[in-house]
């Protein structure tokens, strides 16, 4: 097998590692490309291509994350990871860990960790690397990596919801939610939302947003139906699709350009948090992006003049 063939075979794994460390599709793709350049230029033959490339992409991602954290502290409004529609890496033996770790809620918890803790947690807890491999990847001793892993696991466990829904329950609830949303059924939505549900978004200051968010079952149900009716009338569409492994949807304008993604968390049989990514900079990897301001203006006009 050539060096290029080895890289292509390992590329899904490398991207999945980088994305979980960085929370950014574009930055993860750049990290993977840089890992290839370093591998291609490496004068010797590593004992293991997987170990070499995993360590390389992890170190690159750690460096990128250290600089990115400053930008995120200055970010306008809430910061969410870039939406991922499909994880390219599959491992039947670790399917539960992989699915859980790519959710928006889990990635936001990872944001609480230092870059080193985050990388150690991803390599060890998500992908099952041995501590010797983790130590080599992050440039620390095995003992130090064990301590980092303990701290990271403690932070992650303390922030997790106590009773998370299983996949079947999420899918069933998602189907009812999107049916009610399409039909403008306020009462149907209320039945599915937690009393203290939150509708929050990430616009990065580059797209329309509902202030700091919409809170409470009645408010969220009303605003969602109020948005959907004129949106549908001007040719907007909603396509259900998993987003970061959770129930979600992608919203398009009449020309098929992307306006935003939406995904939610389910707990105790109710939708607890609905997150929308509207920042066009975080949507470009999904396809052509719409002018959300123009869509809102047209929808508002349709709302004021319902017969036109």
Short mmCIF file of N, CA, C and O in Angstrom, two decimals, residues 10 15 63 111-112 132 135 150 193 208 213 221 226 241 255 264 284:
data_model
loop_
_atom_site.label_atom_id
_atom_site.label_comp_id
_atom_site.label_asym_id
_atom_site.label_seq_id
_atom_site.Cartn_x
_atom_site.Cartn_y
_atom_site.Cartn_z
N UNK A 10 -7.11 6.13 6.28
CA UNK A 10 -7.20 6.65 7.64
C UNK A 10 -7.87 8.02 7.72
O UNK A 10 -8.17 8.50 8.82
N UNK A 15 -10.16 12.93 10.42
CA UNK A 15 -11.14 14.02 10.45
C UNK A 15 -11.97 13.94 11.72
O UNK A 15 -12.23 14.98 12.36
N UNK A 63 -2.81 22.83 18.64
CA UNK A 63 -2.25 24.16 18.35
C UNK A 63 -3.32 25.10 17.80
O UNK A 63 -3.39 26.27 18.19
N UNK A 111 -15.79 22.07 25.28
CA UNK A 111 -15.26 23.43 25.26
C UNK A 111 -14.77 23.87 26.65
O UNK A 111 -13.97 24.79 26.77
N UNK A 112 -15.26 23.22 27.70
CA UNK A 112 -14.85 23.58 29.06
C UNK A 112 -13.45 23.09 29.38
O UNK A 112 -12.84 23.51 30.37
N UNK A 132 -0.29 4.77 26.11
CA UNK A 132 1.00 4.96 25.45
C UNK A 132 0.84 5.74 24.16
O UNK A 132 1.64 6.63 23.84
N UNK A 135 -0.10 9.40 25.03
CA UNK A 135 1.08 10.12 25.49
C UNK A 135 1.96 10.55 24.33
O UNK A 135 2.47 11.67 24.28
N UNK A 150 -8.55 11.75 33.81
CA UNK A 150 -9.42 11.76 34.98
C UNK A 150 -10.11 13.11 35.13
O UNK A 150 -11.33 13.20 35.37
N UNK A 193 -42.60 19.88 24.23
CA UNK A 193 -41.56 20.74 24.77
C UNK A 193 -41.54 20.70 26.30
O UNK A 193 -42.60 20.68 26.94
N UNK A 208 -29.92 37.11 11.31
CA UNK A 208 -30.98 37.46 12.26
C UNK A 208 -31.03 36.47 13.42
O UNK A 208 -30.74 35.29 13.26
N UNK A 213 -32.31 34.55 23.08
CA UNK A 213 -33.00 33.27 22.97
C UNK A 213 -34.47 33.42 23.32
O UNK A 213 -34.93 34.48 23.72
N UNK A 221 -43.17 27.54 21.39
CA UNK A 221 -44.17 26.99 20.47
C UNK A 221 -44.76 28.08 19.58
O UNK A 221 -44.94 27.90 18.37
N UNK A 226 -45.10 30.86 14.35
CA UNK A 226 -45.20 32.18 13.72
C UNK A 226 -44.15 32.34 12.63
O UNK A 226 -44.39 33.03 11.62
N UNK A 241 -33.11 16.12 8.99
CA UNK A 241 -31.81 15.47 8.82
C UNK A 241 -31.12 15.45 10.18
O UNK A 241 -31.21 16.41 10.94
N UNK A 255 -34.66 28.94 -3.42
CA UNK A 255 -33.65 28.53 -4.40
C UNK A 255 -32.80 27.36 -3.92
O UNK A 255 -31.85 26.96 -4.59
N UNK A 264 -31.97 19.40 18.33
CA UNK A 264 -32.43 19.53 19.71
C UNK A 264 -32.01 18.35 20.58
O UNK A 264 -31.65 17.29 20.09
N UNK A 284 -21.19 27.14 5.23
CA UNK A 284 -20.72 27.09 3.84
C UNK A 284 -20.26 25.69 3.42
O UNK A 284 -20.32 25.35 2.23
#
